[in-house]
Coordinates of N, CA and C in Angstrom, one line a residue:
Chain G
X1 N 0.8 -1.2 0.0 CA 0.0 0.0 0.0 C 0.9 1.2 0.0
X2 N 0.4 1.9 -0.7 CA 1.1 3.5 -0.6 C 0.5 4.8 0.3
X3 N 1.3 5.3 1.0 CA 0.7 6.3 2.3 C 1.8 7.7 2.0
X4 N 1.3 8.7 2.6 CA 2.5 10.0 2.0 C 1.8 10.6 3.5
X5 N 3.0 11.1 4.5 CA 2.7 11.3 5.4 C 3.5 13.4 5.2
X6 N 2.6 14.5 5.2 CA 3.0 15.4 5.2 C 3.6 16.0 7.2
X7 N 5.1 16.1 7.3 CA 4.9 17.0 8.6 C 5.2 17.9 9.0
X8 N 4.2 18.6 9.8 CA 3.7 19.8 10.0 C 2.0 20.3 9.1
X9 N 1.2 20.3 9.9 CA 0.0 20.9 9.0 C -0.1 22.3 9.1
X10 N 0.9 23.4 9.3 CA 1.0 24.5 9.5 C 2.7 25.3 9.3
X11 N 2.6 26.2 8.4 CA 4.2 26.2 8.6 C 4.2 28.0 8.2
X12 N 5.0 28.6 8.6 CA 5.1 29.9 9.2 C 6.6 30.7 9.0
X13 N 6.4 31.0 7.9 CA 7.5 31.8 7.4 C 7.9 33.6 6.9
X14 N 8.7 34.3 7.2 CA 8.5 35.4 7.0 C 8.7 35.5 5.2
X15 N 8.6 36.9 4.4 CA 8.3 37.0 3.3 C 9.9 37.0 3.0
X16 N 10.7 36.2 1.8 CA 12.5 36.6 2.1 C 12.8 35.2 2.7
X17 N 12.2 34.3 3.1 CA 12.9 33.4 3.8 C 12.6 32.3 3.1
X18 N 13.3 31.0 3.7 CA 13.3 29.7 2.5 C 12.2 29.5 3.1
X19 N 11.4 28.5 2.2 CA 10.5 27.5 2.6 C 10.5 26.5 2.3
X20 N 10.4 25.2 3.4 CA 10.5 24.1 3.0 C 9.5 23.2 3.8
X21 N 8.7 22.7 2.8 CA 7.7 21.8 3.2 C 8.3 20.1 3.0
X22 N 7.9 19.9 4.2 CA 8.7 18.1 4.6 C 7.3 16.9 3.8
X23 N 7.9 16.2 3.1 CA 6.7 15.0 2.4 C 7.4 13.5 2.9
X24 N 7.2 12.7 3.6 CA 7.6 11.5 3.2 C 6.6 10.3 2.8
X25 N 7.0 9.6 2.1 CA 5.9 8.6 1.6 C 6.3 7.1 1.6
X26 N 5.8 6.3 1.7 CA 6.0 4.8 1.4 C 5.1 4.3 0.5
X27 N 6.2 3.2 -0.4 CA 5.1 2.8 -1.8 C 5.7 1.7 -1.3
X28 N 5.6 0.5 -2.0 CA 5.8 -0.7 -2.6 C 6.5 -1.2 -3.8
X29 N 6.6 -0.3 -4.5 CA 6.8 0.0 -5.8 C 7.7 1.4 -6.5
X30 N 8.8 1.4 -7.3 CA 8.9 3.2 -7.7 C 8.1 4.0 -7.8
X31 N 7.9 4.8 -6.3 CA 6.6 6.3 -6.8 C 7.0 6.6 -8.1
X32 N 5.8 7.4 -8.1 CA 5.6 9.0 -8.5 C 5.3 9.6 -7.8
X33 N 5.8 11.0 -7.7 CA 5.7 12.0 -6.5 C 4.8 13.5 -7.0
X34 N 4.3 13.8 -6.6 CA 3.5 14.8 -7.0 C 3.8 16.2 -5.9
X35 N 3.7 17.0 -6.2 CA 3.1 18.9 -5.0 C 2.0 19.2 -5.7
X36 N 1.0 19.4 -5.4 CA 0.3 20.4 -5.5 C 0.1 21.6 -4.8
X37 N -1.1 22.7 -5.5 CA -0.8 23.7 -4.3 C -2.5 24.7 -4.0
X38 N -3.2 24.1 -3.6 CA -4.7 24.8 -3.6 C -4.2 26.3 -3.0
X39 N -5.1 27.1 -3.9 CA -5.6 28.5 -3.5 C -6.9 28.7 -2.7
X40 N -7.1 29.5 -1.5 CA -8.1 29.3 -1.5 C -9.2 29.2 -2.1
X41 N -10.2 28.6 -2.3 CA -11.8 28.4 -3.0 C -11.4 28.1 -4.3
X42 N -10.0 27.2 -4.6 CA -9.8 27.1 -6.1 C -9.8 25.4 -6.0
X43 N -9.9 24.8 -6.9 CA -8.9 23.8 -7.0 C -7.6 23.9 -7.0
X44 N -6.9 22.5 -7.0 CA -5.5 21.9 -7.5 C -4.9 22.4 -8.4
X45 N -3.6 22.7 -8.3 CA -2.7 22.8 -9.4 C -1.3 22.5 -9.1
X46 N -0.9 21.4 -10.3 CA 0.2 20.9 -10.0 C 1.7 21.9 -10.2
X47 N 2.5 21.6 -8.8 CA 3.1 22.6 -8.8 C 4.8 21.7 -9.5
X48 N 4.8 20.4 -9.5 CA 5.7 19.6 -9.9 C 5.5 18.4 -10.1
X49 N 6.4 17.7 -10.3 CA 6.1 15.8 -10.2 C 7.6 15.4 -10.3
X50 N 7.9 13.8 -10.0 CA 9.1 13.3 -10.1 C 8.0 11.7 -10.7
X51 N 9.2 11.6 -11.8 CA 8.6 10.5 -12.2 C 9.7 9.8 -12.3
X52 N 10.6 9.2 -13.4 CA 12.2 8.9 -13.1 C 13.2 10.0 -13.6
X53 N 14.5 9.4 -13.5 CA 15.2 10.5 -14.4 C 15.8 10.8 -12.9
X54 N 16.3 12.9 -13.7 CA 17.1 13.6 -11.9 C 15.9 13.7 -11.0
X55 N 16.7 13.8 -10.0 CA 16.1 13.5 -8.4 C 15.5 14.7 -8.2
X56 N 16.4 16.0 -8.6 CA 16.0 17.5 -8.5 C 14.9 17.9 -9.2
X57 N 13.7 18.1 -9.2 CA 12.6 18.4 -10.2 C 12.4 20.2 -9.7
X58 N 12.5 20.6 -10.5 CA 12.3 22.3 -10.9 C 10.4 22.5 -11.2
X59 N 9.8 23.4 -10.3 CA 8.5 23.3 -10.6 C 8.5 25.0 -11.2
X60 N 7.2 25.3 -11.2 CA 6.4 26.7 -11.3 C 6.8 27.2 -10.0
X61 N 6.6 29.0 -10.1 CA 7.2 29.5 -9.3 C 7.8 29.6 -8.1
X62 N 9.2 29.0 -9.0 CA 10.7 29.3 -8.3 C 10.5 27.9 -7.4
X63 N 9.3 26.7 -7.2 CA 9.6 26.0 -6.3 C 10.2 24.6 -6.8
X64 N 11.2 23.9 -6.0 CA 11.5 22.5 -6.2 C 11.9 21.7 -5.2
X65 N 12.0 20.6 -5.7 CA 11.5 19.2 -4.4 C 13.0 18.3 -5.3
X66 N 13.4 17.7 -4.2 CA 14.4 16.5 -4.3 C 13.8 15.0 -4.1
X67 N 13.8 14.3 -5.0 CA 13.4 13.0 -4.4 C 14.9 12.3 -3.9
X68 N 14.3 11.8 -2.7 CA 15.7 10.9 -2.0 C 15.4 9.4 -1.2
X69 N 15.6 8.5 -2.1 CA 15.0 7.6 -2.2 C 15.2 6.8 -0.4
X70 N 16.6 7.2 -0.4 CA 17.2 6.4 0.8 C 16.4 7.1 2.2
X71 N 16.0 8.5 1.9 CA 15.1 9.2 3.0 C 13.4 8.8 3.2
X72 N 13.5 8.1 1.7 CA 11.9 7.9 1.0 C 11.0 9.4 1.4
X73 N 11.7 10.5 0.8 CA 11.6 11.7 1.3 C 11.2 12.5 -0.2
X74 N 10.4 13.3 -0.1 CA 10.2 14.4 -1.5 C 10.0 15.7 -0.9
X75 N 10.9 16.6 -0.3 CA 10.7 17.6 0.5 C 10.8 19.1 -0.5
X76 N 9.8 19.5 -0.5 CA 9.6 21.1 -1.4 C 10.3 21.7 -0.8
X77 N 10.9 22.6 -1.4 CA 11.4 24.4 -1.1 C 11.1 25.0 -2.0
X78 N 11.7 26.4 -1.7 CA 11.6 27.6 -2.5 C 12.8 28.5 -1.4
X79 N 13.6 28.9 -2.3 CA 14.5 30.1 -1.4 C 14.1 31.0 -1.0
X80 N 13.3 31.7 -1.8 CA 12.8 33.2 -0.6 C 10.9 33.4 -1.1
X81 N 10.6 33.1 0.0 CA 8.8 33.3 0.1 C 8.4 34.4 -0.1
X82 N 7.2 34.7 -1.1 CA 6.3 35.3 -1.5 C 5.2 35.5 -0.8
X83 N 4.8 36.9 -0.5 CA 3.3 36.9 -0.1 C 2.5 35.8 -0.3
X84 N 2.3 36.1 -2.0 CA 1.6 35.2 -3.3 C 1.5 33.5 -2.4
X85 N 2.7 33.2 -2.0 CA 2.8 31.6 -1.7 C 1.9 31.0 -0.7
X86 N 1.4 32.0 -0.4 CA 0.1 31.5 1.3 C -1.1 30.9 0.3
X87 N -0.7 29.5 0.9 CA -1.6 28.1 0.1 C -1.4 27.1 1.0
X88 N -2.5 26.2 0.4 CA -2.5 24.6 1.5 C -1.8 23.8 0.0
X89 N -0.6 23.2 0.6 CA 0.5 22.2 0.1 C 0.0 20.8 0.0
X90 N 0.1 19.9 -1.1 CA -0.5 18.8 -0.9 C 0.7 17.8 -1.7
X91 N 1.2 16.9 -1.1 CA 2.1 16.0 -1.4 C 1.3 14.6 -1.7
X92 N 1.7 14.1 -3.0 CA 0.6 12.8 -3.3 C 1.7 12.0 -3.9
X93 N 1.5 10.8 -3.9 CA 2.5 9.9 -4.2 C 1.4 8.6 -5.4
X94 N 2.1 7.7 -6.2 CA 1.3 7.2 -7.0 C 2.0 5.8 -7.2
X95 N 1.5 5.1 -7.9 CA 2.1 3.7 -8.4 C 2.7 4.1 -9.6
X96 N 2.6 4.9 -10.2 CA 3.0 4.9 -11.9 C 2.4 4.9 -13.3
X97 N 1.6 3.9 -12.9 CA 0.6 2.9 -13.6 C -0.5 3.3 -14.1
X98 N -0.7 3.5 -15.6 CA -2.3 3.8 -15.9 C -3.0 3.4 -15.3
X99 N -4.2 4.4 -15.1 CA -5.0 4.2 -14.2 C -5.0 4.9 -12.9
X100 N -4.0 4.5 -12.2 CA -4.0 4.3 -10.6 C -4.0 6.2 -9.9
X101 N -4.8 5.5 -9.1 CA -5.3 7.3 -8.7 C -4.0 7.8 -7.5
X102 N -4.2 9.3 -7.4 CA -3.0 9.6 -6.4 C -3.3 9.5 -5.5
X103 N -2.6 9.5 -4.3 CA -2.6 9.0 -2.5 C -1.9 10.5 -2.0
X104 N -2.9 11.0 -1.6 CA -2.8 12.6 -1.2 C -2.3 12.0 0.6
X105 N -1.5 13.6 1.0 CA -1.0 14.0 2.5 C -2.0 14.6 2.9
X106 N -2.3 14.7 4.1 CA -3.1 15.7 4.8 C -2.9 17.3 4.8
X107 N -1.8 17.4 3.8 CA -1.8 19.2 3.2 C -0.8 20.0 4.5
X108 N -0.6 20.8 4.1 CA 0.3 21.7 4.8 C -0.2 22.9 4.4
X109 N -0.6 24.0 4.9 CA -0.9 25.2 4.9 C 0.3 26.1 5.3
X110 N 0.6 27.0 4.2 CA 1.8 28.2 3.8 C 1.2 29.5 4.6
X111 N 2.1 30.0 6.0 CA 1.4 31.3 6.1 C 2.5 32.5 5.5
X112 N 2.4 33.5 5.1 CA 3.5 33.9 4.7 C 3.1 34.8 5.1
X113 N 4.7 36.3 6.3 CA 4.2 37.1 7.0 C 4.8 38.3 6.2
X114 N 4.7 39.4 6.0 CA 5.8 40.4 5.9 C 6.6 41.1 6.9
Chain T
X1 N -6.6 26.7 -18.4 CA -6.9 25.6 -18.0 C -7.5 24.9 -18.9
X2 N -7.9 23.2 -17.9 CA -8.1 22.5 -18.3 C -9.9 22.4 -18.2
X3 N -10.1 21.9 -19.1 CA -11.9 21.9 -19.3 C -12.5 21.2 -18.7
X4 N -12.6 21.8 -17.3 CA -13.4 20.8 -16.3 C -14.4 22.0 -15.6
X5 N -15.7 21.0 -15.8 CA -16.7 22.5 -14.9 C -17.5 21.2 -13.6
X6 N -17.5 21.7 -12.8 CA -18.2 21.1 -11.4 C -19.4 21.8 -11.5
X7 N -20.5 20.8 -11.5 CA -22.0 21.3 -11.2 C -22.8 21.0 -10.2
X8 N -23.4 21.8 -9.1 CA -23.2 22.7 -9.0 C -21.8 23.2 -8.2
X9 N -21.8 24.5 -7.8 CA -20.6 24.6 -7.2 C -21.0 24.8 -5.6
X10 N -22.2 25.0 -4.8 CA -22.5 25.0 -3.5 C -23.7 24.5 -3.7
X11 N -24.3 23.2 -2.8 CA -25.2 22.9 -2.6 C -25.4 22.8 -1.3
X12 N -26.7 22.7 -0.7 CA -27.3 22.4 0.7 C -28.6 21.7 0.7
X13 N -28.3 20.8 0.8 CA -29.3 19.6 1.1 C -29.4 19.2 2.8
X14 N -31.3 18.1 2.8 CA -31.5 17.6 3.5 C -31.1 16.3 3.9
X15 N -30.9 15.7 5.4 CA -30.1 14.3 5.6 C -31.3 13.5 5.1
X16 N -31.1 12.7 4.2 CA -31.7 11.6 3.7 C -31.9 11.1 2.3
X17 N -31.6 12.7 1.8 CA -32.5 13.1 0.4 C -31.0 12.9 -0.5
X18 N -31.8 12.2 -1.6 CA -30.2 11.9 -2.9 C -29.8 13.0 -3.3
X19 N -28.7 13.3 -3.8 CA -27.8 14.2 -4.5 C -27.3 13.9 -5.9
X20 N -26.7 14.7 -6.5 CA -26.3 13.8 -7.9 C -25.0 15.7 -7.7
X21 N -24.2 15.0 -8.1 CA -23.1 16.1 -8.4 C -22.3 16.0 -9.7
X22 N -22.5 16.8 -10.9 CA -21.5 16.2 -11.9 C -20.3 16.9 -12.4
X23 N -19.8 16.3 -13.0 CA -18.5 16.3 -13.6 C -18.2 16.6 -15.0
X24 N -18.1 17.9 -16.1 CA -18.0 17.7 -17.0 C -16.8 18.1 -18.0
X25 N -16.1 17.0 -18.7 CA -14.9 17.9 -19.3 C -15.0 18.1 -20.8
X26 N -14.0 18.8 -21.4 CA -14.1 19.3 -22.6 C -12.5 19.0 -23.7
X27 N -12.2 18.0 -22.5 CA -10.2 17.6 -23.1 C -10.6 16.5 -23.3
X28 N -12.0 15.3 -23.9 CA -11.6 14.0 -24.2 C -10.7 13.1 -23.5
X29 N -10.3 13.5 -22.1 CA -9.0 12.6 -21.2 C -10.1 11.2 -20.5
X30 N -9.3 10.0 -20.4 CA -10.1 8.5 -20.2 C -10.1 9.0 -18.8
X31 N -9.8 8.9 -18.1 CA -9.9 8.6 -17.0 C -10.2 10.1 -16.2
X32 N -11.3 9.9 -15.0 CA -12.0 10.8 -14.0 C -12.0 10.2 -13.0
X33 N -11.9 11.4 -12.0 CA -12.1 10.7 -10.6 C -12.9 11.9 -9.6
X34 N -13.5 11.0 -8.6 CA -14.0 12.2 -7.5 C -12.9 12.1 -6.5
X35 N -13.1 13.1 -5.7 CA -12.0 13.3 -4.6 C -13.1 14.0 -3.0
X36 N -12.6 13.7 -2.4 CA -13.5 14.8 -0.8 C -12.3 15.1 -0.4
X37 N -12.7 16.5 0.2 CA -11.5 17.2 1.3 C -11.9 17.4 1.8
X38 N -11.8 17.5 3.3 CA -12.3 17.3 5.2 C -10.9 18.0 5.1
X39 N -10.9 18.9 6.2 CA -10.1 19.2 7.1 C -9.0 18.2 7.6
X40 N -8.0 18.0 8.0 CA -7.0 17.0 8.3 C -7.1 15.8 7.6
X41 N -7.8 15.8 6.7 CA -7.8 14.8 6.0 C -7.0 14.5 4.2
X42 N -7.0 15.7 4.0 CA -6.0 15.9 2.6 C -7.7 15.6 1.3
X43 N -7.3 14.7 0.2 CA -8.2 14.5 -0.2 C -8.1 13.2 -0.5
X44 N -8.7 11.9 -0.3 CA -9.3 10.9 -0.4 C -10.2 10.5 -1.5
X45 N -9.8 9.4 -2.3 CA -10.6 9.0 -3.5 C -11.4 8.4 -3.1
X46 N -13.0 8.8 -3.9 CA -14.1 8.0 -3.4 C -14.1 7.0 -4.7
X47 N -14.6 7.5 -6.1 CA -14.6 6.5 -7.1 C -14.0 7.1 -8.4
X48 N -13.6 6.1 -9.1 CA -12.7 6.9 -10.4 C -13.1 6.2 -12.2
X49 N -13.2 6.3 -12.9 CA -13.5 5.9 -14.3 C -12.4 5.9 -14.9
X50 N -12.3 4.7 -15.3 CA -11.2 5.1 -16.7 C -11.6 4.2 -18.4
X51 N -13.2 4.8 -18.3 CA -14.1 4.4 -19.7 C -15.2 4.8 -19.2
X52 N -15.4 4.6 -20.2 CA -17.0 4.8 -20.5 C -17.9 3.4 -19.9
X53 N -18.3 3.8 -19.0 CA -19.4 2.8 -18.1 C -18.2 1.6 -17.7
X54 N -17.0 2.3 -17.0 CA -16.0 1.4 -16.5 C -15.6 2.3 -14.9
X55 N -16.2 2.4 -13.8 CA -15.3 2.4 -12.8 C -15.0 1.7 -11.5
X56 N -14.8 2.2 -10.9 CA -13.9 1.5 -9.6 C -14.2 2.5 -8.5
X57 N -14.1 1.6 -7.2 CA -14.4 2.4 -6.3 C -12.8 2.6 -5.5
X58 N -13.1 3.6 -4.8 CA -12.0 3.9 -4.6 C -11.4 3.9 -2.8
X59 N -10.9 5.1 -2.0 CA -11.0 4.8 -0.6 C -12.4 4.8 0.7
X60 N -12.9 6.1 0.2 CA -14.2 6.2 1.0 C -15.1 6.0 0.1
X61 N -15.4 5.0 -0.5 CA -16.5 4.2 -1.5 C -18.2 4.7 -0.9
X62 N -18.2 4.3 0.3 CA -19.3 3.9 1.0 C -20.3 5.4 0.8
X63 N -21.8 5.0 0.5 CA -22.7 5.5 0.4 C -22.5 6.8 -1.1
X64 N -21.9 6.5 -1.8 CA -21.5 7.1 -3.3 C -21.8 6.2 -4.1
X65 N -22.1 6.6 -4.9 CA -22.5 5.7 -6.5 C -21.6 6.8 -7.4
X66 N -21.3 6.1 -8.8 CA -21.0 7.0 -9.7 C -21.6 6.3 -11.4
X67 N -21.9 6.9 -12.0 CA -21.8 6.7 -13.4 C -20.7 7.7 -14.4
X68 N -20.8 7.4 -15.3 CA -20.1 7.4 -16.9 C -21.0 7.0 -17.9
X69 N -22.0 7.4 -18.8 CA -22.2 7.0 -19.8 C -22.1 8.1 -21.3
X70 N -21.3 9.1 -20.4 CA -20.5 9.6 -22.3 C -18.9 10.1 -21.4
X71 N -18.0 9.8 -22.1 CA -16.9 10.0 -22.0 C -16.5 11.6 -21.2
X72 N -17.5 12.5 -21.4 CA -17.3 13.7 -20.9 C -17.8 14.0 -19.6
X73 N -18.9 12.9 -19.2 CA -19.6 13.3 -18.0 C -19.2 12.0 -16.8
X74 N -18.9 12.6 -15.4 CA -19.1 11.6 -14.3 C -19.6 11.8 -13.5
X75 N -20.2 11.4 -13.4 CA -21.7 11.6 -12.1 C -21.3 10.9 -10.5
X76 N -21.6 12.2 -9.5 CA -21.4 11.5 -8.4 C -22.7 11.5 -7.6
X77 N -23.2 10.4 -7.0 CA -24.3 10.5 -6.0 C -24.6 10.1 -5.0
X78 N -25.0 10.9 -4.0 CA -25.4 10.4 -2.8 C -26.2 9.8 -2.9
X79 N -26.4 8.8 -2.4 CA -28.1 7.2 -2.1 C -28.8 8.2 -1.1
X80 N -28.4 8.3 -0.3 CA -29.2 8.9 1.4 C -28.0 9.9 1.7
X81 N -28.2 11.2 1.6 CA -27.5 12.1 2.5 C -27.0 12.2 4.0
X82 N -26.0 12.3 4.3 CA -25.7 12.3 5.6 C -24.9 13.4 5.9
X83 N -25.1 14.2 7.3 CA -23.9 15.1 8.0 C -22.5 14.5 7.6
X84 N -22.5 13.4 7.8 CA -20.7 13.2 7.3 C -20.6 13.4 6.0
X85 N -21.5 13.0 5.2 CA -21.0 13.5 3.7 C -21.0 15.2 3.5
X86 N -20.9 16.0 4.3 CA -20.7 17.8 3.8 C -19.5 17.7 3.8
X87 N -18.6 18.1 2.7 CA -17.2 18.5 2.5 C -17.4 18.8 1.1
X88 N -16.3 19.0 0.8 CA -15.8 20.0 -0.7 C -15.0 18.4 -1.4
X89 N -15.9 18.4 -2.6 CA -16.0 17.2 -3.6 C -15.3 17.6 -4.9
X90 N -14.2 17.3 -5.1 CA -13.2 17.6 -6.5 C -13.6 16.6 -7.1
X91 N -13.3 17.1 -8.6 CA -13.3 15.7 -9.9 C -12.0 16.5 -10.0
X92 N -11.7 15.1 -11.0 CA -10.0 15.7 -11.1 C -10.4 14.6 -12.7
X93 N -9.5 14.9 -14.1 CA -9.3 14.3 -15.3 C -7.8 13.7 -15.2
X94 N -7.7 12.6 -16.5 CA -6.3 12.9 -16.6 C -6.1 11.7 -17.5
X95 N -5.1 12.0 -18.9 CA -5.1 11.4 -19.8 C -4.5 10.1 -20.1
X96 N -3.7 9.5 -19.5 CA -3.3 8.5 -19.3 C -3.3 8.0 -17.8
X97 N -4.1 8.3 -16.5 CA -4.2 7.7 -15.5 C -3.2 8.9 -14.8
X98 N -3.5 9.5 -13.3 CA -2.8 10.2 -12.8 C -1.3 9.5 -12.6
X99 N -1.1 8.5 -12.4 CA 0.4 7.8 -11.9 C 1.1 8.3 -13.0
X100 N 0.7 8.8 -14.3 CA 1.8 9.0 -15.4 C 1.8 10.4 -16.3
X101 N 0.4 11.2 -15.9 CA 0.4 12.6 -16.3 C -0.5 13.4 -15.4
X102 N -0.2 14.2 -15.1 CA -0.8 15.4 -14.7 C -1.9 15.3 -14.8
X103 N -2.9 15.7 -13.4 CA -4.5 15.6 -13.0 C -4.6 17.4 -13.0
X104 N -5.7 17.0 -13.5 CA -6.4 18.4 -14.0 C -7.5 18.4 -12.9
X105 N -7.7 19.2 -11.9 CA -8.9 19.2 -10.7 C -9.8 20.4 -11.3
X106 N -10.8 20.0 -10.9 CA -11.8 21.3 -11.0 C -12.6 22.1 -10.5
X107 N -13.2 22.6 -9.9 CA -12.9 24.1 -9.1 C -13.7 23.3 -8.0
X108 N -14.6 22.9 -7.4 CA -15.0 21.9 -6.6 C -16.5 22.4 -6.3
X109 N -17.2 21.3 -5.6 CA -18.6 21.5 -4.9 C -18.5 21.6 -3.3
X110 N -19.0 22.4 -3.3 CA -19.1 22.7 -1.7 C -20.6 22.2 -0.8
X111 N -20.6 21.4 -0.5 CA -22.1 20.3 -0.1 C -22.3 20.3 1.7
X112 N -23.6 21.1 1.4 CA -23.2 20.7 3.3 C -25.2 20.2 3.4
X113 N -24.9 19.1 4.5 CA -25.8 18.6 4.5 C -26.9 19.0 5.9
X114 N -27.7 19.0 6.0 CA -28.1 20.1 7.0 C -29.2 18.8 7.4

């Protein structure tokens, strides 16, 4: 079974400083790793993915995530936070495999202060 | 974006009484899914399609029905409404199975059951 355990459901950063959201997951199988990033009253939007290939995945604005297999870890940053970035964070992990639906975190909410 | 409209976008129903919530896209992609978001809970698959009058249930299955009978529409329904069913209900699309491309979510239903 595949589980992706986000920690921290709240995280608190001034505007100028890194942000780093912690994901770890357990598959059975080589994930796929997903971010997403809800705005309020919006849907989803993917903010990156790791499928194979480099470890380093480069997303939409300015953010990216390392997959490290030995950590079984896919931990987001961004070097300096945006107002813009106050969002709930959602780390999902997958089998790979047509078809198979994503295994969402319980989300992380971005407060960003000035 | 991706051509996904959620209908309606806020409902409020009675405990007992059916619901029907749909799903409609405009990208031809095989496979759909519904999703709930609860609070600490991230988002959880209830049932997903990937054809036409082909799905599968998913993690919180129970008291949901779904149909498919044209490739653009998925229907989600409550049998008997319940207080635990009020949360915010995403459909999400995606062309080859989320494990291998990008899910397109769509703006969501907001259902609270009174």
């Amino acid at each position: 079974a595949q589980s992706v355990t986000q920690l921290g459901s709240h995280v608190s950063v001034s505007e100028g400083a890194l942000v780093l959201l912690r994901c770890n997951y357990s598959s059975s199988v080589p994930p796929y790793l997903f971010w997403y990033v809800q705005y309020p009253n919006q849907g989803l939007q993917l903010l990156l993915k790791y499928t194979t290939g480099a470890t380093l995945v480069k997303g939409i604005n300015g953010f990216e995530a390392e997959f490290k297999k030995s950590e079984t870890s896919f931990h987001l940053t961004k070097p300096s936070a945006h107002m813009s970035d106050a969002a709930e964070y959602f780390c999902a992990v997958s089998k790979g495999q047509a078809g198979t639906a994503l295994i969402f975190g319980k989300g992380t909410t971005l407060s960003v202060s000035s | 974006d991706a051509g996904i409209t959620q209908s309606p976008r806020h409902k409020v129903t009675e405990t007992g009484t059916p619901v029907t919530l749909r799903c409609h896209q405009t990208e031809n992609h095989r496979y759909m899914y519904w999703y709930r978001q609860d609070p600490g809970h991230g988002l959880r698959l209830i049932h997903y399609s990937y054809g036409v009058k082909d799905t599968d249930k998913g993690e919180v299955s129970d008291g949901y029905s779904v149909s498919r009978s044209k490739t653009e529409d998925f229907l989600l329904t409550l049998e008997s409404a319940t207080s635990s069913q009020t949360s915010v209900y995403f459909c999400a699309i995606s062309e080859s199975g989320q494990g291998t491309t990008e899910a397109f979510f769509g703006q969501g239903t907001r259902l609270t059951v009174v």
